[in-house]
Coordinates of C-alpha atoms and ligand atoms in Angstrom, one line a residue:
X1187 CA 17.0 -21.4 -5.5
X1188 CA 13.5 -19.6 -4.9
X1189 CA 10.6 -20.6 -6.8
X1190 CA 8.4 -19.3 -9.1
X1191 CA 5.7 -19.1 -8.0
X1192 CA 3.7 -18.4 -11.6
X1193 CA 0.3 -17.1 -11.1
X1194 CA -0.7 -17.9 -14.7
X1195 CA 0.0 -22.0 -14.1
X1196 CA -2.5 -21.2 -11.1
X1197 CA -4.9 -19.7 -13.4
X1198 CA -4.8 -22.5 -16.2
X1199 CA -5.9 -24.8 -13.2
X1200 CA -8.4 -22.0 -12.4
X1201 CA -9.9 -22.1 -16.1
X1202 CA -10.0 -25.6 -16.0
X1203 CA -12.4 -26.2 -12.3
X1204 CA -14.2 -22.9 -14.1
X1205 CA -14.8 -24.9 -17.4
X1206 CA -16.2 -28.0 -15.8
X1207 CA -18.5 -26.2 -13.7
X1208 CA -19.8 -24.5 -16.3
X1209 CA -20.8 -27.5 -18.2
X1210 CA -22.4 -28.7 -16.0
X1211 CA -24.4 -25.6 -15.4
X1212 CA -28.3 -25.3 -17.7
X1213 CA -27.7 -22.0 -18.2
X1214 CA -24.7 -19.5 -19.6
X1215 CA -23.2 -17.2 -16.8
X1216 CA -23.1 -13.4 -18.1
X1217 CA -20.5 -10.8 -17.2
X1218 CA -21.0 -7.1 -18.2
X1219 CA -17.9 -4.8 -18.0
X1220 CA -18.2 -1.4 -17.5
X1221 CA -15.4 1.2 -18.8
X1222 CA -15.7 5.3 -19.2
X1223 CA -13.4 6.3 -21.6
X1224 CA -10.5 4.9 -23.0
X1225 CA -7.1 5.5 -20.7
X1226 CA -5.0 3.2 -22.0
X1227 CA -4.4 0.6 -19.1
X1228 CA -8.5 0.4 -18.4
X1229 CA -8.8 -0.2 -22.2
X1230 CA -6.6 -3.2 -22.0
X1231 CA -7.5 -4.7 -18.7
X1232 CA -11.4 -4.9 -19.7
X1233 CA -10.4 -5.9 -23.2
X1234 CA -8.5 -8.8 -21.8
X1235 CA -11.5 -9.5 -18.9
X1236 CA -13.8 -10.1 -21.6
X1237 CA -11.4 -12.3 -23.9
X1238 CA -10.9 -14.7 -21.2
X1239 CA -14.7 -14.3 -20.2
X1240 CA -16.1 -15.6 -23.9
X1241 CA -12.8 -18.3 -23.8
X1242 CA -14.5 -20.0 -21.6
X1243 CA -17.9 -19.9 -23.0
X1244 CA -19.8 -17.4 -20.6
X1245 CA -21.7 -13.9 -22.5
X1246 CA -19.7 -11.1 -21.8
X1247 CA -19.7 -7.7 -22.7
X1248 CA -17.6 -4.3 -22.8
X1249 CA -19.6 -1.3 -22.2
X1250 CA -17.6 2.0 -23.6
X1251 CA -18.8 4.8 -22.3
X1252 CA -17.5 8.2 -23.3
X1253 CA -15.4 9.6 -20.9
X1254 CA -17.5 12.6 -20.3
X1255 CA -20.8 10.0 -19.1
X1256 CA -22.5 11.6 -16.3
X1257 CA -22.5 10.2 -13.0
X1258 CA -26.5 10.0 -13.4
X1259 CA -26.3 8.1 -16.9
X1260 CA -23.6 5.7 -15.1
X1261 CA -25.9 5.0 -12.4
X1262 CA -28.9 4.2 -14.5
X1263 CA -27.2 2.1 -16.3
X1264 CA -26.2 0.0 -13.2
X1265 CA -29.9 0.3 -12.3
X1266 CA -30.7 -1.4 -15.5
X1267 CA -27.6 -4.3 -15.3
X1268 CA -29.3 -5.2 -12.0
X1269 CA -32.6 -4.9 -12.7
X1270 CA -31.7 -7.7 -15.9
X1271 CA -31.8 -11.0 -15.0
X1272 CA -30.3 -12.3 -17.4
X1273 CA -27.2 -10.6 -15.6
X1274 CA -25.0 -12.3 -13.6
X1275 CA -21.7 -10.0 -12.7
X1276 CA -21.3 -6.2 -13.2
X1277 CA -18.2 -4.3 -12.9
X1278 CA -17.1 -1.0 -13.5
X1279 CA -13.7 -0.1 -14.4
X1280 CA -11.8 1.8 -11.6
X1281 CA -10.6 4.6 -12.0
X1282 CA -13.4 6.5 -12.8
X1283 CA -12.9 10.2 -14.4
X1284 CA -12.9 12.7 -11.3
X1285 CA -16.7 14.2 -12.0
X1286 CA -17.9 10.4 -11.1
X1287 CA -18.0 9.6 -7.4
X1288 CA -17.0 6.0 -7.2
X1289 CA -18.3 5.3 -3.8
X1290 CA -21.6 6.2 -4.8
X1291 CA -21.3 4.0 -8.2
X1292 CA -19.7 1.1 -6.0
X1293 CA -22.7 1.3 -3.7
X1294 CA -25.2 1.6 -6.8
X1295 CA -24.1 -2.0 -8.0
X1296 CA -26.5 -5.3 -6.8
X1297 CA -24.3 -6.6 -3.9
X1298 CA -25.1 -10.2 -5.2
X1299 CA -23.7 -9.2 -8.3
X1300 CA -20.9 -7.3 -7.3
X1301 CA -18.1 -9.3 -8.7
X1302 CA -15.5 -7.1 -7.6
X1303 CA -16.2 -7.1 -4.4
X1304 CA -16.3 -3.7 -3.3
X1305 CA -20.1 -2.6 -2.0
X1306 CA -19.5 -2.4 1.6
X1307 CA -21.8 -5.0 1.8
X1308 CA -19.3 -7.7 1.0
X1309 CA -16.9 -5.7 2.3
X1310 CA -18.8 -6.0 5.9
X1311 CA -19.1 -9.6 4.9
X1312 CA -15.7 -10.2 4.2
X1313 CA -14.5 -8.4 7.5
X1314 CA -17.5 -10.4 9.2
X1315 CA -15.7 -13.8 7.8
X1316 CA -18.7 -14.5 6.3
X1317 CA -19.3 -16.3 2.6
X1318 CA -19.1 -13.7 -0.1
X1319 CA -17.8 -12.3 -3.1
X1320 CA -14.3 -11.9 -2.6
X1321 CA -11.6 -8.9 -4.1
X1322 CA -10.6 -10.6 -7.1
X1323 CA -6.8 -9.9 -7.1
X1324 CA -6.4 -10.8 -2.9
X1325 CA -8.2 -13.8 -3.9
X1326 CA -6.0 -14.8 -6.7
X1327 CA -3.3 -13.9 -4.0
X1328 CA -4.5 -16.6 -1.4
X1329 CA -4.7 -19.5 -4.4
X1330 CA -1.4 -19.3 -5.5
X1331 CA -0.3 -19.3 -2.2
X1332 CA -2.0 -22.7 -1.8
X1333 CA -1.0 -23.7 -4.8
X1334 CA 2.4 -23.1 -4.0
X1335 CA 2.0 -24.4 -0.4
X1336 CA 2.8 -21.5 1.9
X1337 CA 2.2 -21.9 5.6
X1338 CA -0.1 -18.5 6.6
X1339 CA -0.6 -19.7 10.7
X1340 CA 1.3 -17.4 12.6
X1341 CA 3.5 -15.7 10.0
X1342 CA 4.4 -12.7 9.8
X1343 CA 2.4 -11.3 7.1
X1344 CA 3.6 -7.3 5.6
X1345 CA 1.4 -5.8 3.1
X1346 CA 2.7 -2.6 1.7
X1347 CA -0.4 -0.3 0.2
X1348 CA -3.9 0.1 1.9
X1349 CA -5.8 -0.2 -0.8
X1350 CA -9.7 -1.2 -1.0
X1351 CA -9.0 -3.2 -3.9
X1352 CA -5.5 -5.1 -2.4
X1353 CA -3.9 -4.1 0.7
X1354 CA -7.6 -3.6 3.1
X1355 CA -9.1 -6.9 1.5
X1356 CA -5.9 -9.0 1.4
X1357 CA -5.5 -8.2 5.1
X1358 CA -8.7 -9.7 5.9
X1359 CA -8.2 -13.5 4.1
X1360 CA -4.8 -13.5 5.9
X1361 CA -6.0 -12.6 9.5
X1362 CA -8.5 -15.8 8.5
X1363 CA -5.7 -17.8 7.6
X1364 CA -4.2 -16.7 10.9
X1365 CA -1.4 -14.5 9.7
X1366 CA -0.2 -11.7 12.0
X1367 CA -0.6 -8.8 9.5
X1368 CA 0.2 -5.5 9.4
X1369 CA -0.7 -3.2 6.3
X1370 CA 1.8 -0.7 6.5
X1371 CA 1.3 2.8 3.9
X1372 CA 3.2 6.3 2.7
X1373 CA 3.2 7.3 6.3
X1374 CA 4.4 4.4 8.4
X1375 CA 8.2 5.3 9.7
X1376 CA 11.1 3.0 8.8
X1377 CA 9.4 1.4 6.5
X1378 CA 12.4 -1.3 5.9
X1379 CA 12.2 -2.2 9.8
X1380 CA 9.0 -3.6 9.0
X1381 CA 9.5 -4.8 5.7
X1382 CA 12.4 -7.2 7.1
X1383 CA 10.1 -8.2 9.9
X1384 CA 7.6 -10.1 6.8
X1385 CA 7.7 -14.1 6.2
X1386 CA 5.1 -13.1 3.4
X1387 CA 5.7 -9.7 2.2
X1388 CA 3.1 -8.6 -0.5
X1389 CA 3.6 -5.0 -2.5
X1390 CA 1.0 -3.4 -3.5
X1391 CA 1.7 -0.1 -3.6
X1392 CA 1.9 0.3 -7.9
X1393 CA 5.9 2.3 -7.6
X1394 CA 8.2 0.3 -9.7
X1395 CA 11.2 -1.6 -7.7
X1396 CA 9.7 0.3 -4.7
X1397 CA 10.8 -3.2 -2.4
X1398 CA 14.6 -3.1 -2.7
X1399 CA 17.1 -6.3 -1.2
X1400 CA 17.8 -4.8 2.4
X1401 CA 14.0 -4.4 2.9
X1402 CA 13.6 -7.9 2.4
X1403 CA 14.1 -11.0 5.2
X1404 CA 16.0 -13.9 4.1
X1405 CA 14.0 -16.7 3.2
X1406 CA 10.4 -14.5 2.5
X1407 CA 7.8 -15.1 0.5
X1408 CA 7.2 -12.1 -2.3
X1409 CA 4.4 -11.2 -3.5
X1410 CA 4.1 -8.5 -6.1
X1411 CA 1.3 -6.9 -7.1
X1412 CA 2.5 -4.1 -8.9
X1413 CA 2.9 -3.5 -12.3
X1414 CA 4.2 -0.3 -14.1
X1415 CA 5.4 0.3 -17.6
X1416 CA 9.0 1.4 -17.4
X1417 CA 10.3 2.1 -21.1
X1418 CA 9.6 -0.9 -23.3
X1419 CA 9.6 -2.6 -20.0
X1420 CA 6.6 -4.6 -17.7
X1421 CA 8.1 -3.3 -13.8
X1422 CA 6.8 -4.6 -10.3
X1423 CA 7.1 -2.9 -7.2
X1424 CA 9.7 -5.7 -6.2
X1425 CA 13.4 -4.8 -7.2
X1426 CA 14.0 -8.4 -9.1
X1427 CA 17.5 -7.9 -7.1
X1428 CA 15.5 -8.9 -4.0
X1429 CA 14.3 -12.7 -5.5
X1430 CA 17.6 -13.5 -4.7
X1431 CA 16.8 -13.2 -0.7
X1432 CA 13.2 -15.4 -1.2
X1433 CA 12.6 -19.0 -1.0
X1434 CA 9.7 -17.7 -3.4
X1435 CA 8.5 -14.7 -5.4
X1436 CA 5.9 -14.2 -7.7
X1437 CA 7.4 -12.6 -11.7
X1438 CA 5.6 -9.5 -13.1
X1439 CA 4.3 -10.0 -15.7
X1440 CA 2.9 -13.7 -15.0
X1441 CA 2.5 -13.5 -11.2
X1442 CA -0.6 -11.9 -9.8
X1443 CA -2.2 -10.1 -12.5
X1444 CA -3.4 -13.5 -14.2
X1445 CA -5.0 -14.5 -11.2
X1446 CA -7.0 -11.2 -10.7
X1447 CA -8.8 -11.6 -14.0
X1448 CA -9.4 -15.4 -13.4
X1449 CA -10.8 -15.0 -9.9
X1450 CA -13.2 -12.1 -11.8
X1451 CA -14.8 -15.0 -13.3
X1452 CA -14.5 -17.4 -10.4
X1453 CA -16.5 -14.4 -9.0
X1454 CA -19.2 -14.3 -12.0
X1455 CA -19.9 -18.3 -11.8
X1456 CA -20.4 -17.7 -8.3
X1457 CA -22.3 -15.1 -8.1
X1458 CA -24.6 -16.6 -10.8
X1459 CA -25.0 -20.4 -9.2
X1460 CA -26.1 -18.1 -5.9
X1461 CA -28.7 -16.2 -7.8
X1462 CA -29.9 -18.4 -10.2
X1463 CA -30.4 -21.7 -7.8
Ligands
GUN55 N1 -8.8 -1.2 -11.5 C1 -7.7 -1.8 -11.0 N2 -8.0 -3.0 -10.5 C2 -9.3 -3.2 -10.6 C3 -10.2 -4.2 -10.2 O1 -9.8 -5.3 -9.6 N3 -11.5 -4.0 -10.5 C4 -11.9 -2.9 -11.1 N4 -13.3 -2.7 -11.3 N5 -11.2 -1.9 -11.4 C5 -9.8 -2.0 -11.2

């Protein structure tokens, strides 16, 4: 039988290190969310960002800005969040409505307080393999992998999806776990030749039951990032027919997404303790 590998019995564990740090810390770490407009999924996701944030005891806010914000309001608001030092952790929303230019919003946000991840400054450092703020969900990805006790030297490592904010970053903390990776995307041919080639094959592509059985090796680990409402239903990008293959998958929901929201506030505790000490 494969295992589950449940990403939110990671997180609990997570929440718990998170809690006793924070006790011990003399001040109160503070997160401020960023959202422009309200597209149902964004709504949720920050919604639930914040919940968990205050659960634990750290000041966090939701900032709802109308959909039609200006790039130039957006970006002095940033100025201000990093200017304010009672702020620990800013993060905007993604996706941003199409008259915003997200590179230039990414790049407007404090790299020490960036705790997403994404200014190319910590991207350089993560490349670099130097200390930083890590991508929250490839993070989250790595700990329950550790938690579950999956070898990473010298497997075969398959991401599907080249995302900045999964497939790029996720790369990187594998090729330092020495993984041989290969992020393969919509263009790379035979896709299921190099699918079955994966010990750890991680989907991240956000198509529902994109990963089907004969694309899978027997005995891989699945990781499954995606997750896409189909009907009344919660889908990943991992046919649940293929678990069958695995000696371990991770569920949607429970999996991954739990992770990404508690490494967000790994992230914010982080980023504080290095600012404030
Ligand atoms: N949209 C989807 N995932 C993410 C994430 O990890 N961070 C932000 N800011 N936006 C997202």
């Amino acid at each position: 039988m494969p295992t589950e590998m449940r990403g939110h019995v990671v997180a609990r564990a997570l929440y718990d290190e998170l809690r006793q740090v924070l006790a011990g810390l003399s001040y109160v770490p503070a997160l401020r969310v960023v959202r422009l407009g309200n597209d149902p999924a964004s709504v949720s996701y920050t919604r639930l960002k914040d919940k968990r944030a205050r659960e634990l005891g750290m000041d966090s806010k939701v900032i709802a800005l109308p959909e039609e914000t200006s790039e130039a309001e957006l970006l002095g608001l940033i100025a201000e969040l990093n200017e304010d030092d009672g702020v620990d952790g800013i993060l905007v929303q993604l996706p941003l409505p199409a008259h915003v230019d997200e590179g230039r919003v990414i790049e407007a946000i404090s790299p020490a307080k960036d705790v997403d991840g994404f200014h190319p400054y910590n991207v350089g450092r993560l490349w670099a393999g130097q200390e930083t703020l890590e991508p929250c969900t490839p993070a989250g990805i790595i700990r329950i992998l550790d938690h579950y006790g999956v070898d990473l030297e010298g497997r075969e490592a398959v991401i599907v999806g080249r995302s900045n904010i999964v497939g790029k970053p996720l790369a990187s903390l594998l090729l330092r776990r020495n993984a041989t990776v290969t992020v393969a995307h919509s263009r790379t041919r035979d896709l299921a030749e190099v699918t079955r080639r994966a010990e750890v094959l991680v989907a991240a592509v956000g198509r529902p039951r994109f990963i089907t059985p004969e694309m899978v090796r027997e005995g891989a680990v699945l990781i499954d990032v995606g997750i896409s409402r189909v009907g009344e239903d919660l889908v990943g990008d991992i046919d649940p027919a293929a678990h069958g293959k695995s000696s371990a998958y991770t569920p949607v929901p429970g999996g991954v997404g739990p992770m990404t929201v508690a490494m967000l506030l790994a992230n914010t505790v982080k980023a504080a303790r290095h600012r404030r000490r």
